[in-house]
Amino acid sequence: MRVAVTSVFVDDQEKAKRFYTDVLGFAVGHDIPLGGDARWLTVVSPADPDGVHLLLEPNGSPVAQAYQRGVREMGLPVIIFAVDDLAKEHERLTGLGVTFTASPAPTGPVLSAILDDTCGNLVSLQQPLG
């Protein structure tokens, strides 16, 4: 058994697609219309296109909206992405206008930072220490 798809709720799938691909550097895995404005929209790491897909899921239900709002208000990231060089990634993303709510800092066995994905979520970037 292995993880095939995980998801984050987003308030706008098209905006999320642009942020996760154009800014963060993921590639579109699937973009399949589901009727109305909803799509089965996933992104993947270009380094592992057959790996885990991240579903950019519409937050259209009140439950999804409450969850997303509550987690954000607590300052908790909804997902963690691994990076090889957090200082370099922080500099690159800051240069692209990405807002960080927490600058790179040691957190246990990792160096971590938290960014705003512009779609209602906080996302953690982490680099292993040592």
PDB file of C-alpha atoms in Angstrom:
ATOM      1  CA  MET A   1       0.000   0.000   0.000  1.00  0.00           C
ATOM      2  CA  ARG A   2       1.196   3.513  -0.784  1.00  0.00           C
ATOM      3  CA  VAL A   3      -0.160   7.035  -0.883  1.00  0.00           C
ATOM      4  CA  ALA A   4      -1.435   7.856  -4.378  1.00  0.00           C
ATOM      5  CA  VAL A   5      -3.268  11.161  -3.841  1.00  0.00           C
ATOM      6  CA  THR A   6      -3.494  13.623  -0.994  1.00  0.00           C
ATOM      7  CA  SER A   7      -5.385  16.888  -1.090  1.00  0.00           C
ATOM      8  CA  VAL A   8      -5.635  20.475   0.058  1.00  0.00           C
ATOM      9  CA  PHE A   9      -8.778  22.576  -0.114  1.00  0.00           C
ATOM     10  CA  VAL A  10      -8.407  25.692  -2.248  1.00  0.00           C
ATOM     11  CA  ASP A  11     -10.732  28.650  -2.678  1.00  0.00           C
ATOM     12  CA  ASP A  12     -10.020  28.965  -6.424  1.00  0.00           C
ATOM     13  CA  GLN A  13      -8.718  26.041  -8.489  1.00  0.00           C
ATOM     14  CA  GLU A  14      -7.376  28.147 -11.361  1.00  0.00           C
ATOM     15  CA  LYS A  15      -5.487  30.463  -8.986  1.00  0.00           C
ATOM     16  CA  ALA A  16      -4.182  27.402  -7.134  1.00  0.00           C
ATOM     17  CA  LYS A  17      -3.049  25.798 -10.385  1.00  0.00           C
ATOM     18  CA  ARG A  18      -1.064  28.921 -11.285  1.00  0.00           C
ATOM     19  CA  PHE A  19       0.505  29.208  -7.818  1.00  0.00           C
ATOM     20  CA  TYR A  20       1.427  25.552  -7.437  1.00  0.00           C
ATOM     21  CA  THR A  21       2.844  25.273 -10.982  1.00  0.00           C
ATOM     22  CA  ASP A  22       4.166  28.719 -11.959  1.00  0.00           C
ATOM     23  CA  VAL A  23       5.427  29.719  -8.503  1.00  0.00           C
ATOM     24  CA  LEU A  24       6.176  26.544  -6.561  1.00  0.00           C
ATOM     25  CA  GLY A  25       7.277  24.573  -9.619  1.00  0.00           C
ATOM     26  CA  PHE A  26       4.968  21.570  -9.590  1.00  0.00           C
ATOM     27  CA  ALA A  27       3.635  20.096 -12.852  1.00  0.00           C
ATOM     28  CA  VAL A  28      -0.007  19.423 -13.663  1.00  0.00           C
ATOM     29  CA  GLY A  29      -0.764  15.740 -13.148  1.00  0.00           C
ATOM     30  CA  HIS A  30      -4.438  15.732 -14.139  1.00  0.00           C
ATOM     31  CA  ASP A  31      -6.865  18.469 -15.107  1.00  0.00           C
ATOM     32  CA  ILE A  32     -10.215  16.826 -15.795  1.00  0.00           C
ATOM     33  CA  PRO A  33     -13.505  18.791 -15.846  1.00  0.00           C
ATOM     34  CA  LEU A  34     -16.094  17.415 -13.418  1.00  0.00           C
ATOM     35  CA  GLY A  35     -19.003  19.682 -14.330  1.00  0.00           C
ATOM     36  CA  GLY A  36     -19.636  23.243 -13.305  1.00  0.00           C
ATOM     37  CA  ASP A  37     -16.440  24.888 -12.155  1.00  0.00           C
ATOM     38  CA  ALA A  38     -15.055  21.776 -10.439  1.00  0.00           C
ATOM     39  CA  ARG A  39     -12.099  19.833 -11.848  1.00  0.00           C
ATOM     40  CA  TRP A  40     -10.042  16.816 -10.828  1.00  0.00           C
ATOM     41  CA  LEU A  41      -6.932  18.976 -10.698  1.00  0.00           C
ATOM     42  CA  THR A  42      -3.728  17.458  -9.385  1.00  0.00           C
ATOM     43  CA  VAL A  43      -0.109  18.549  -9.353  1.00  0.00           C
ATOM     44  CA  VAL A  44       2.988  16.396  -9.053  1.00  0.00           C
ATOM     45  CA  SER A  45       6.683  16.864  -8.565  1.00  0.00           C
ATOM     46  CA  PRO A  46       8.412  17.132 -11.956  1.00  0.00           C
ATOM     47  CA  ALA A  47      11.158  14.969 -10.410  1.00  0.00           C
ATOM     48  CA  ASP A  48       8.612  12.201  -9.724  1.00  0.00           C
ATOM     49  CA  PRO A  49       5.673  12.514 -12.163  1.00  0.00           C
ATOM     50  CA  ASP A  50       4.418   9.042 -11.224  1.00  0.00           C
ATOM     51  CA  GLY A  51       4.626   9.822  -7.507  1.00  0.00           C
ATOM     52  CA  VAL A  52       2.047  11.214  -5.124  1.00  0.00           C
ATOM     53  CA  HIS A  53      -0.495  13.587  -6.673  1.00  0.00           C
ATOM     54  CA  LEU A  54      -1.676  16.623  -4.735  1.00  0.00           C
ATOM     55  CA  LEU A  55      -5.363  17.260  -5.424  1.00  0.00           C
ATOM     56  CA  LEU A  56      -6.236  20.961  -5.433  1.00  0.00           C
ATOM     57  CA  GLU A  57      -9.740  20.387  -4.166  1.00  0.00           C
ATOM     58  CA  PRO A  58     -12.461  23.049  -4.261  1.00  0.00           C
ATOM     59  CA  ASN A  59     -13.570  24.168  -0.803  1.00  0.00           C
ATOM     60  CA  GLY A  60     -17.182  24.486  -1.954  1.00  0.00           C
ATOM     61  CA  SER A  61     -18.841  22.957   1.105  1.00  0.00           C
ATOM     62  CA  PRO A  62     -19.340  24.782   4.420  1.00  0.00           C
ATOM     63  CA  VAL A  63     -17.430  21.994   6.192  1.00  0.00           C
ATOM     64  CA  ALA A  64     -14.408  22.415   3.905  1.00  0.00           C
ATOM     65  CA  GLN A  65     -14.496  26.186   4.315  1.00  0.00           C
ATOM     66  CA  ALA A  66     -14.714  25.944   8.110  1.00  0.00           C
ATOM     67  CA  TYR A  67     -11.834  23.452   8.229  1.00  0.00           C
ATOM     68  CA  GLN A  68      -9.655  25.563   5.957  1.00  0.00           C
ATOM     69  CA  ARG A  69     -10.396  28.759   7.885  1.00  0.00           C
ATOM     70  CA  GLY A  70      -9.883  27.100  11.285  1.00  0.00           C
ATOM     71  CA  VAL A  71      -6.544  25.512  10.423  1.00  0.00           C
ATOM     72  CA  ARG A  72      -5.286  28.773   8.958  1.00  0.00           C
ATOM     73  CA  GLU A  73      -6.427  30.807  11.979  1.00  0.00           C
ATOM     74  CA  MET A  74      -4.437  28.424  14.181  1.00  0.00           C
ATOM     75  CA  GLY A  75      -1.378  29.125  12.000  1.00  0.00           C
ATOM     76  CA  LEU A  76      -1.037  25.469  11.009  1.00  0.00           C
ATOM     77  CA  PRO A  77       0.243  24.404   7.596  1.00  0.00           C
ATOM     78  CA  VAL A  78      -2.014  21.987   5.730  1.00  0.00           C
ATOM     79  CA  ILE A  79       0.867  20.230   4.000  1.00  0.00           C
ATOM     80  CA  ILE A  80       4.654  19.970   4.168  1.00  0.00           C
ATOM     81  CA  PHE A  81       6.914  20.004   1.112  1.00  0.00           C
ATOM     82  CA  ALA A  82      10.524  18.851   1.269  1.00  0.00           C
ATOM     83  CA  VAL A  83      13.210  21.054  -0.271  1.00  0.00           C
ATOM     84  CA  ASP A  84      16.933  20.492  -0.644  1.00  0.00           C
ATOM     85  CA  ASP A  85      18.017  24.059   0.153  1.00  0.00           C
ATOM     86  CA  LEU A  86      15.474  26.068   2.157  1.00  0.00           C
ATOM     87  CA  ALA A  87      17.513  29.292   2.159  1.00  0.00           C
ATOM     88  CA  LYS A  88      17.726  29.238  -1.637  1.00  0.00           C
ATOM     89  CA  GLU A  89      14.029  28.356  -2.019  1.00  0.00           C
ATOM     90  CA  HIS A  90      13.013  31.073   0.450  1.00  0.00           C
ATOM     91  CA  GLU A  91      15.032  33.642  -1.497  1.00  0.00           C
ATOM     92  CA  ARG A  92      13.583  32.497  -4.844  1.00  0.00           C
ATOM     93  CA  LEU A  93       9.981  32.531  -3.611  1.00  0.00           C
ATOM     94  CA  THR A  94      10.343  35.848  -1.786  1.00  0.00           C
ATOM     95  CA  GLY A  95      11.680  37.286  -5.043  1.00  0.00           C
ATOM     96  CA  LEU A  96       8.491  36.080  -6.742  1.00  0.00           C
ATOM     97  CA  GLY A  97       6.372  37.912  -4.163  1.00  0.00           C
ATOM     98  CA  VAL A  98       5.416  34.925  -2.005  1.00  0.00           C
ATOM     99  CA  THR A  99       4.442  35.881   1.543  1.00  0.00           C
ATOM    100  CA  PHE A 100       6.026  33.884   4.349  1.00  0.00           C
ATOM    101  CA  THR A 101       4.345  33.829   7.749  1.00  0.00           C
ATOM    102  CA  ALA A 102       7.413  32.154   9.292  1.00  0.00           C
ATOM    103  CA  SER A 103      10.972  32.610   8.036  1.00  0.00           C
ATOM    104  CA  PRO A 104      13.378  29.674   7.884  1.00  0.00           C
ATOM    105  CA  ALA A 105      14.196  28.464  11.390  1.00  0.00           C
ATOM    106  CA  PRO A 106      15.252  25.200  13.028  1.00  0.00           C
ATOM    107  CA  THR A 107      12.290  23.118  14.202  1.00  0.00           C
ATOM    108  CA  GLY A 108      13.433  19.867  15.750  1.00  0.00           C
ATOM    109  CA  PRO A 109      15.282  17.826  13.116  1.00  0.00           C
ATOM    110  CA  VAL A 110      14.413  20.182  10.238  1.00  0.00           C
ATOM    111  CA  LEU A 111      14.782  23.726   9.044  1.00  0.00           C
ATOM    112  CA  SER A 112      11.284  24.969   8.222  1.00  0.00           C
ATOM    113  CA  ALA A 113       9.429  27.991   6.882  1.00  0.00           C
ATOM    114  CA  ILE A 114       5.733  28.640   6.317  1.00  0.00           C
ATOM    115  CA  LEU A 115       4.252  30.380   3.288  1.00  0.00           C
ATOM    116  CA  ASP A 116       0.802  31.561   2.209  1.00  0.00           C
ATOM    117  CA  ASP A 117      -0.384  29.718  -0.919  1.00  0.00           C
ATOM    118  CA  THR A 118      -2.813  32.555  -1.836  1.00  0.00           C
ATOM    119  CA  CYS A 119      -5.655  30.001  -1.964  1.00  0.00           C
ATOM    120  CA  GLY A 120      -6.541  29.899   1.737  1.00  0.00           C
ATOM    121  CA  ASN A 121      -3.721  27.747   3.112  1.00  0.00           C
ATOM    122  CA  LEU A 122      -0.436  27.853   4.908  1.00  0.00           C
ATOM    123  CA  VAL A 123       2.230  25.503   3.546  1.00  0.00           C
ATOM    124  CA  SER A 124       5.428  24.412   5.279  1.00  0.00           C
ATOM    125  CA  LEU A 125       8.712  23.954   3.444  1.00  0.00           C
ATOM    126  CA  GLN A 126      11.205  21.757   5.264  1.00  0.00           C
ATOM    127  CA  GLN A 127      14.835  20.792   4.831  1.00  0.00           C
ATOM    128  CA  PRO A 128      16.367  18.054   6.993  1.00  0.00           C
ATOM    129  CA  LEU A 129      19.166  19.226   9.277  1.00  0.00           C
ATOM    130  CA  GLY A 130      22.410  17.327   9.451  1.00  0.00           C
TER     131      GLY A 130
END
